[in-house]
Coordinates of C-alpha atoms and ligand atoms in Angstrom, one line a residue:
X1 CA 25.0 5.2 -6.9
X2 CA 23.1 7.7 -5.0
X3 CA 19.4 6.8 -4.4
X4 CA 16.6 9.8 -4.3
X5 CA 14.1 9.8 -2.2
X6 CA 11.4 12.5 -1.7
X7 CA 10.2 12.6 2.2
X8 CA 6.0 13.9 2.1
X9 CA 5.1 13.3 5.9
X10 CA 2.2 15.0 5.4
X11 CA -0.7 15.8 8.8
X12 CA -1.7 14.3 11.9
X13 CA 0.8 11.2 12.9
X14 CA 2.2 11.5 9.5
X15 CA 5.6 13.2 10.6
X16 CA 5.9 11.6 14.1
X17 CA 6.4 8.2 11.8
X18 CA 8.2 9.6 9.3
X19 CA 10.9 10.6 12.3
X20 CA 11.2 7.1 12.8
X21 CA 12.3 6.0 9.1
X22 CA 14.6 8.9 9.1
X23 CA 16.4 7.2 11.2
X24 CA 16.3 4.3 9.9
X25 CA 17.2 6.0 6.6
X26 CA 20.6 8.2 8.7
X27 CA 21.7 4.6 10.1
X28 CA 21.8 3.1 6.6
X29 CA 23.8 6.1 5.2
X30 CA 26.2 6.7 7.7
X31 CA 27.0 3.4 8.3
X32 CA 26.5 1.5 5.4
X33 CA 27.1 3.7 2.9
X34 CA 22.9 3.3 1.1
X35 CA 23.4 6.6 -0.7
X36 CA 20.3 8.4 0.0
X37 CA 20.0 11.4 -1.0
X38 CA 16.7 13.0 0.5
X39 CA 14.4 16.1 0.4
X40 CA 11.4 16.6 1.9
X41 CA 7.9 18.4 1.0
X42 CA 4.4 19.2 2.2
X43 CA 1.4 17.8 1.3
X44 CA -2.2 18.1 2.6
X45 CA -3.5 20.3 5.1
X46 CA 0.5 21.5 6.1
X47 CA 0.9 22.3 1.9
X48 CA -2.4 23.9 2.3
X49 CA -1.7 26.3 4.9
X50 CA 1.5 26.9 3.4
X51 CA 0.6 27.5 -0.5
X52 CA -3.3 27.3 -0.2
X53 CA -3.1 23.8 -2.6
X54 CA -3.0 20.3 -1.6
X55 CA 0.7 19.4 -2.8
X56 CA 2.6 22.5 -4.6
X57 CA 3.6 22.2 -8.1
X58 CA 7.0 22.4 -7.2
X59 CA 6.8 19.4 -5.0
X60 CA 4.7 17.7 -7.2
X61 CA 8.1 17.6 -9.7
X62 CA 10.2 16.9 -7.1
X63 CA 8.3 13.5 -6.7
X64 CA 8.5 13.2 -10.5
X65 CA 11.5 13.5 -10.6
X66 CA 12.6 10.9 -7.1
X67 CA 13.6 7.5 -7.5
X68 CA 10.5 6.8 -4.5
X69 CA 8.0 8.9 -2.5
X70 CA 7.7 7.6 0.7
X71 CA 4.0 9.6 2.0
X72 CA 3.2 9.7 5.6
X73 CA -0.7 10.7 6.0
X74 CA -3.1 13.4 4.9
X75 CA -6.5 15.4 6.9
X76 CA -7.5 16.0 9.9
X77 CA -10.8 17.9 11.3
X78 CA -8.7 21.2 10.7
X79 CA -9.1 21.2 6.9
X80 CA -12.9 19.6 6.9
X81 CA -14.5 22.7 5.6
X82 CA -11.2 23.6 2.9
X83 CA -13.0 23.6 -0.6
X84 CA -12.9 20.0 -2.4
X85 CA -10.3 20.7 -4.6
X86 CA -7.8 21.4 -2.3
X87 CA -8.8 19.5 0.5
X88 CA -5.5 17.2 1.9
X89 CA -6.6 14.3 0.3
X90 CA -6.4 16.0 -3.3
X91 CA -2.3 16.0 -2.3
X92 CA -2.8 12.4 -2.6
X93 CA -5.0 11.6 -5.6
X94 CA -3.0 13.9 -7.6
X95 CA 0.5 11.7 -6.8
X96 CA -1.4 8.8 -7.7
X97 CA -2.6 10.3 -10.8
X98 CA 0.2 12.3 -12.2
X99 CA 2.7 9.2 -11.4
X100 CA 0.7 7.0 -12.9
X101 CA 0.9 4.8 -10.5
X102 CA -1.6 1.8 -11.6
X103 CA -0.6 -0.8 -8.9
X104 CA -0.8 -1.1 -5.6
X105 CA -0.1 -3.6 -3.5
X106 CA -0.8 -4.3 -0.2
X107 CA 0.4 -7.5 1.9
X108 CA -0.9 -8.8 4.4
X109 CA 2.0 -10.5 6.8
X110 CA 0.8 -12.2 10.0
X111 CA 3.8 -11.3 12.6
X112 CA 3.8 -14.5 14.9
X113 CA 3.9 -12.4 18.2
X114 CA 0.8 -10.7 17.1
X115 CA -1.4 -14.1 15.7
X116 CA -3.0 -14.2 18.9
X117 CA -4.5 -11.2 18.6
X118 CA -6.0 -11.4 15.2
X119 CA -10.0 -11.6 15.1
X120 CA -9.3 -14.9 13.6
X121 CA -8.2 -18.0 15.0
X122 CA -4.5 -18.5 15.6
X123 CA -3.7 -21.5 13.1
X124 CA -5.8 -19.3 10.9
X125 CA -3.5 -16.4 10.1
X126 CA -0.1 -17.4 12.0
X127 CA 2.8 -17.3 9.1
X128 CA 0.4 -15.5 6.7
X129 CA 2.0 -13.8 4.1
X130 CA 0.1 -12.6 1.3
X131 CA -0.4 -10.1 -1.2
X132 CA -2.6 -7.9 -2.8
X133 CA -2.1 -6.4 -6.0
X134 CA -4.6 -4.1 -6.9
X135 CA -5.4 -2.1 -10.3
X136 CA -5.3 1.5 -8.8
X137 CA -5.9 3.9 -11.9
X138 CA -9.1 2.3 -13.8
X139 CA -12.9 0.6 -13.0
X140 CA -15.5 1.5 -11.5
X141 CA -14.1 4.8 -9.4
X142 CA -13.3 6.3 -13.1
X143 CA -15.7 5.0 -15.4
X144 CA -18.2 7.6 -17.1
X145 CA -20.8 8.3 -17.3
X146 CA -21.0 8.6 -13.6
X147 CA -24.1 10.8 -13.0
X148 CA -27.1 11.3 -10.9
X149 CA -30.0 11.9 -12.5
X150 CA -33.5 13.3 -11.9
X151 CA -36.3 11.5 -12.9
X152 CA -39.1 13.8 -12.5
X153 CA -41.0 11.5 -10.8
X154 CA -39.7 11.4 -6.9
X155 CA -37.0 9.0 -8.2
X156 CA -32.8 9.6 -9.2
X157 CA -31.0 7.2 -10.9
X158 CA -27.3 6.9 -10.1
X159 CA -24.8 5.5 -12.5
X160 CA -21.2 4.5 -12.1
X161 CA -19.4 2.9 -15.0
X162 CA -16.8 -0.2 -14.4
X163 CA -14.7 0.0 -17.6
X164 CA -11.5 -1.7 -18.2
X165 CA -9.7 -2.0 -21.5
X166 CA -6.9 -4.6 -22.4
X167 CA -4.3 -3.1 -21.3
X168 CA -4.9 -2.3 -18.2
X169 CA -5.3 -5.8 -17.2
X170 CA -2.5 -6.7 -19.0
X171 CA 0.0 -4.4 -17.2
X172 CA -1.5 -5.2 -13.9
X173 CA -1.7 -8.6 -14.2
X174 CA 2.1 -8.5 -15.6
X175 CA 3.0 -7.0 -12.0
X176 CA 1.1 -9.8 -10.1
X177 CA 3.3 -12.3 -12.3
X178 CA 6.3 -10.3 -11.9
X179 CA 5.7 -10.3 -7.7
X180 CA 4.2 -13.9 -7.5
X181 CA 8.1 -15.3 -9.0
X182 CA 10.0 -13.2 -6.3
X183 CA 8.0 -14.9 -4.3
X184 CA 6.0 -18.6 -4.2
X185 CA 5.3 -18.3 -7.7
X186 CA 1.4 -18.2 -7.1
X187 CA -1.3 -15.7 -8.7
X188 CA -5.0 -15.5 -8.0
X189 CA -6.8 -13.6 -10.3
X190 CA -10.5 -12.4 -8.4
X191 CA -13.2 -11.0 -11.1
X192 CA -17.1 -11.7 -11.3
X193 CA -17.6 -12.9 -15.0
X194 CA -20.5 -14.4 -14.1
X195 CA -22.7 -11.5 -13.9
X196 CA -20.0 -8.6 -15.4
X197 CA -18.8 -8.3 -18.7
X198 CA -15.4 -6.6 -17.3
X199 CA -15.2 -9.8 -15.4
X200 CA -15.5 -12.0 -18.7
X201 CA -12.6 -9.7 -20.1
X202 CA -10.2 -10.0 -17.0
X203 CA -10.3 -13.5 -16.6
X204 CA -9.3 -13.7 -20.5
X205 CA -6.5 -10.8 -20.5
X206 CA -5.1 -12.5 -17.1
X207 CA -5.3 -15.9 -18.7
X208 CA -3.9 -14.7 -22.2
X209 CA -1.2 -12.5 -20.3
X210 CA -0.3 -15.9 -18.5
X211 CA 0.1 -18.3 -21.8
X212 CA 1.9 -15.7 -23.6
X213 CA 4.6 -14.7 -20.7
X214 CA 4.3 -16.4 -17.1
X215 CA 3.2 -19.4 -17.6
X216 CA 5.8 -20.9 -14.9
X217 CA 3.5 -19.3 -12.3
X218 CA 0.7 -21.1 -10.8
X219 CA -2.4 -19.2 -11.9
X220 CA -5.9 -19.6 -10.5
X221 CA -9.4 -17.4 -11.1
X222 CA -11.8 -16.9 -8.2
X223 CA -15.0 -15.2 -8.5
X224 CA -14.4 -12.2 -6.2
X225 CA -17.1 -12.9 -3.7
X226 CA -15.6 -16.2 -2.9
X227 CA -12.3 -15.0 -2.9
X228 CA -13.6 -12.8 0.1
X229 CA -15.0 -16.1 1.9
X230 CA -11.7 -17.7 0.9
X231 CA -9.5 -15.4 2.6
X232 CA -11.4 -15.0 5.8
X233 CA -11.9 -19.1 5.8
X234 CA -8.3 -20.0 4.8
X235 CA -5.9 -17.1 3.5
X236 CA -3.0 -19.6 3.9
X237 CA -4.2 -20.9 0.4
X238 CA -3.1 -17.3 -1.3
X239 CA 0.2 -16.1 -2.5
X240 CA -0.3 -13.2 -4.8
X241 CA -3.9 -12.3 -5.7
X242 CA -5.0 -9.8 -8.3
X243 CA -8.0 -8.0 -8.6
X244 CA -9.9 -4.7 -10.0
X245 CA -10.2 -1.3 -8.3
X246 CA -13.4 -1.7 -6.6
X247 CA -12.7 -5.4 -5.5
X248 CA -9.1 -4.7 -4.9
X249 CA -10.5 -2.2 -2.4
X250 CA -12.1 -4.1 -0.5
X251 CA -10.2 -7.3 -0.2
X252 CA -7.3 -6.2 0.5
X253 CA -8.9 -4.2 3.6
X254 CA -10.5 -7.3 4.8
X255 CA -7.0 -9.1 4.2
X256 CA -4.9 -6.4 5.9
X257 CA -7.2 -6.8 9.0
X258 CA -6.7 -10.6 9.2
X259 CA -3.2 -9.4 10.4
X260 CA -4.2 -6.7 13.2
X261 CA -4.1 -2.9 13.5
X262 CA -4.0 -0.1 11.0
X263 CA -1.0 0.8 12.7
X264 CA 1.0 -2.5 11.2
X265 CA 0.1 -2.1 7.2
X266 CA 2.3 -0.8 4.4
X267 CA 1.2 -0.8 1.3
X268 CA 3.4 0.7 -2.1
X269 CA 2.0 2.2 -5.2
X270 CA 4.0 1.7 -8.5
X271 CA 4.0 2.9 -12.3
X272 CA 5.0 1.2 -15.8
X273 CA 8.7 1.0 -15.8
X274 CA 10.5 4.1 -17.4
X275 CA 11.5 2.6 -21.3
X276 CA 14.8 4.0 -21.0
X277 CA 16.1 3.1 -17.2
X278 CA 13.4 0.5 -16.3
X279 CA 12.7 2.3 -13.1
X280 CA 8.9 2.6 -12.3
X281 CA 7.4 5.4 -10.5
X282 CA 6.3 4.1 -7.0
X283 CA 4.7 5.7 -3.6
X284 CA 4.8 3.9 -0.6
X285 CA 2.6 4.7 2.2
X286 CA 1.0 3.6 5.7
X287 CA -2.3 2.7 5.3
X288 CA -3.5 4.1 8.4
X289 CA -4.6 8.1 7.8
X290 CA -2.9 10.8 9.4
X291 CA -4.9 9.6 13.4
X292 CA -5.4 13.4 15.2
X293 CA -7.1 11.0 17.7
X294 CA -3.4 10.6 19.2
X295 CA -1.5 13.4 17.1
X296 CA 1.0 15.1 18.5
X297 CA 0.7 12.4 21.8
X298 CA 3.9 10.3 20.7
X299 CA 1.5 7.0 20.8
X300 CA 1.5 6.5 17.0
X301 CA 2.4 3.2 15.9
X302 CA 5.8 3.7 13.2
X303 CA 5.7 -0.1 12.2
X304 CA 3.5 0.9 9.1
X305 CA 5.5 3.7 7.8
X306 CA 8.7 1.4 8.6
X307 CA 7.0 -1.6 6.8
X308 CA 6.2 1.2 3.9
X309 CA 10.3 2.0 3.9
X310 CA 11.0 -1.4 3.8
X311 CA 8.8 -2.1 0.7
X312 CA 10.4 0.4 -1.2
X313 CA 14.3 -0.7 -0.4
X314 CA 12.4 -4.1 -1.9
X315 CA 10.7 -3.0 -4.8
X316 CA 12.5 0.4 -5.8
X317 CA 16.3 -0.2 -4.9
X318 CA 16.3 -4.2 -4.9
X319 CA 17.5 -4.0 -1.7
X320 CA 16.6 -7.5 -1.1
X321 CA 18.1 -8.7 2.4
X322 CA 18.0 -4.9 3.7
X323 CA 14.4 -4.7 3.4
X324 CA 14.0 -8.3 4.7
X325 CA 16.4 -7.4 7.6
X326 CA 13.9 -4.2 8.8
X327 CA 11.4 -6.9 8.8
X328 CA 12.8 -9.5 10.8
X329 CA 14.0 -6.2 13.5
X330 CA 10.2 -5.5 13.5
X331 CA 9.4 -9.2 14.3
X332 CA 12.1 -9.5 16.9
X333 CA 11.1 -6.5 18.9
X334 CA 7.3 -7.8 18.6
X335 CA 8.7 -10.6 20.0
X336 CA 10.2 -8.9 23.0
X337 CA 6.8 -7.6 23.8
X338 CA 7.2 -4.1 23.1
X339 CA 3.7 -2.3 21.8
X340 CA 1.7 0.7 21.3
X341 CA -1.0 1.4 22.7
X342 CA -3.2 0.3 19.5
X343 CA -1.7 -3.4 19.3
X344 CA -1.2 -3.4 23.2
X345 CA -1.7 -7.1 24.9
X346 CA -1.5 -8.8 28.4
X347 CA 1.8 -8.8 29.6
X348 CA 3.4 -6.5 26.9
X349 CA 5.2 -3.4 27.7
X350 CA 3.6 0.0 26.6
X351 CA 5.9 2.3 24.1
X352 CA 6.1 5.1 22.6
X353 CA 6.5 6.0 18.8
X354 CA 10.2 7.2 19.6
X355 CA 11.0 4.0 21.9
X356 CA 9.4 1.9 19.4
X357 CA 11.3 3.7 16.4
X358 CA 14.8 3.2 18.7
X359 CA 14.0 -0.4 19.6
X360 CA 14.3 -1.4 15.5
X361 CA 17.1 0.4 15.0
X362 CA 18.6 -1.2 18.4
X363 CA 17.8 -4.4 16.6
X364 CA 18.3 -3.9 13.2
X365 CA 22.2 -2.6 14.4
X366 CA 22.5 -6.2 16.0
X367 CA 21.6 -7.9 13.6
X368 CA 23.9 -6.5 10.9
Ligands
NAD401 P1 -7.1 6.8 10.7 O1 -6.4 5.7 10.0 O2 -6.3 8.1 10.7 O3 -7.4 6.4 12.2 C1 -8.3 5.4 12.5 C2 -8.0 4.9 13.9 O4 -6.8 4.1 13.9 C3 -7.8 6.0 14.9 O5 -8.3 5.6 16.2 C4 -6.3 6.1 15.0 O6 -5.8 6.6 16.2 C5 -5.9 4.6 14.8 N1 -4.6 4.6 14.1 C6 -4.3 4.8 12.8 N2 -3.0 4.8 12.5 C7 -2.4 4.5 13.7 C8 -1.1 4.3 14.1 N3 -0.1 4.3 13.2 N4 -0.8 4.0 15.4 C9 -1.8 3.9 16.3 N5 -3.1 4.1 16.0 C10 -3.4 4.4 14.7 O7 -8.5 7.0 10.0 P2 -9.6 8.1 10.2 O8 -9.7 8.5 11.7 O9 -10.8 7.6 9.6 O10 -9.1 9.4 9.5 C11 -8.4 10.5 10.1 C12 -7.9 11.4 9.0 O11 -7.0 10.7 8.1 C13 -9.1 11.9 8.1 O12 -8.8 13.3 7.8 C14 -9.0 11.1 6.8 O13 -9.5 11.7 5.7 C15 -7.5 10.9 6.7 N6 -7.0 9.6 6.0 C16 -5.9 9.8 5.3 C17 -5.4 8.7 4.6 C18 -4.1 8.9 3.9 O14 -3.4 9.8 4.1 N7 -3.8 8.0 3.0 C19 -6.0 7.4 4.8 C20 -7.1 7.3 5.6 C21 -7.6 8.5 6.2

């Protein structure tokens, strides 16, 4: 069965990492027969310069049309004064919007090598594995009204509109449910409905959606501002949590950074299944942005794009032990000591993107 996947590396550090999951990708064809059929677009400031647009609309079917996008990163000071509409991250939002893609999630996996080296203490974060599922398409970021307004009188008044209706919860909190069993069969849900009316209406949909269809997962509610305290006190307590746009935002940035450097976090972005096959649409991505800090300097870190390619043998092939395989490669060379320059530590040897890229293949190869 062949398995499409559509390549967008996108600016910056975006196609130096995607070189590394290419061959990753090769490996896995030629030798173990995976099937993956790719093709590869622009997006950003490269589909810019080529077509004047942020993503083409002929690449925007191709990753219609793709069993997975896998998106390297988008900008860079080149494209600052391109007009909004087509500035690089427009390639983005439009994926997002035209794939519908409603949840993302974003773990947070403390590699053991690397707990020493987390702005928290060791026993803290060492063996964390958590994750964030976060409503991607609704809230407070696409609410209307959302206005500024002239008073008349030396004052504006700013609006933004959080608005969630029942289904959006429902579908979002069905993924969290969905994840939490493939997993330790735990769901946190984080609103504030005790000063927000959306929160009073999430913490029922999450609770109904539980009764009526998981209720052989744990679930828990948090108010969101503890849930923040919570993770940065004791994430350990956390398997799955699931939370709105705006909250989702932020807590699963102050999660991911319990774990170390931008260069380290994945994160995948899926659709409703497809009625027919059951496929979902789904994105995965590094979190990091497209770095022309260290562009073009081979000092890019490719674990995040690697740990994106993993997610998405996991979640859009069921590629179980093959995904869990790339992660243990990337644990046993962070064991050996090998870094980049961003997650560089005393006694650790320096490496490149390529060396670092070569080293989890080395190990992956052993290893099968
Ligand atoms: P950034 O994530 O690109 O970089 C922040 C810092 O982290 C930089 O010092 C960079 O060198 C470092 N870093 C990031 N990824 C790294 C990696 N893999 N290895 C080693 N170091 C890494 O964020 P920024 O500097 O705020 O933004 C740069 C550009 O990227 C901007 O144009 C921004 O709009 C864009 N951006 C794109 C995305 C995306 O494509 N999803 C996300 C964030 C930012």
């Amino acid at each position: 069965m062949t398995k499409s996947l559509f390549l967008l590396p996108g600016d910056g550090i975006g196609p130096e990492t995607m070189t590394e999951v290419r061959k990753l990708i090769d490996w896995m064809n030629q030798e173990k027969g995976a099937g993956f059929v790719l093709d590869e677009g622009l997006v950003g400031g490269s589909a810019h310069d080529a077509h004047g647009k942020a993503i083409s609309d002929d690449d925007m079917a191709k990753a219609l049309g793709a069993d997975a996008v896998l998106f390297g990163a988008v900008g860079g000071p080149k494209w600052d004064d391109v007009p909004y509409d087509v500035r690089p991250e427009a390639g983005l939002l439009r994926l997002r919007k035209e794939m519908e893609l409603f949840a993302n999630l974003r773990p947070a996996i403390c590699y053991p090598a690397l707990a020493a080296s987390s702005s928290l203490k060791q026993d803290v974060v060492e063996g964390l594995d958590i994750l964030i599922v976060r409503e991607l398409t609704g809230g407070v970021y696409f609410g209307e009204p959302k206005t500024i307004t002239d008073l008349g009188n030396g004052q504006k008044r700013a609006v933004d509109t959080q608005v969630y209706d029942t289904y959006e919860i429902e579908r979002i909190s069905g993924v969290a449910f969905e994840l939490a069993r493939t997993r330790n069969n735990k769901v946190c849900s984080m609103e504030k409905r005790n000063v927000m009316k959306t929160g009073v209406l999430w913490n029922e949909v999450v609770s109904a959606t539980h009764k009526e269809k998981y209720s052989d997962v744990e679930l828990t509610h948090m108010l969101a501002d503890a849930g923040g305290m919570q993770l940065v006190r004791w994430p350990k307590q956390f398997d799955v949590i699931v939370t709105d746009n705006l909250f989702g935002d932020m807590l699963s940035d102050v999660a991911a950074m319990l774990t170390g450097s931008l260069g380290m976090l994945p994160s995948a972005s899926l659709g409703a299944p497809d009625p027919k096959s059951g496929k979902r649409k789904a994105l995965y991505e590094p979190v990091h942005g497209s770095a022309p800090d260290i562009a073009g300097s081979g000092k890019a870190n490719p674990i995040a794009m690697i740990a994106s390619f993993a997610m998405c043998l996991r979640y859009s092939f069921n590629m179980i032990e093959e995904a869990a395989a790339i992660d243990a490669a990337v644990a046993s060379v962070l064991e050996q000591g090998l870094r980049t320059g961003d997650i560089m530590a005393d006694g650790c040897t320096e490496v490149g993107t390529g060396e670092m890229g070569d080293a989890i293949l080395y190990q992956l190869r052993k290893s099968a």
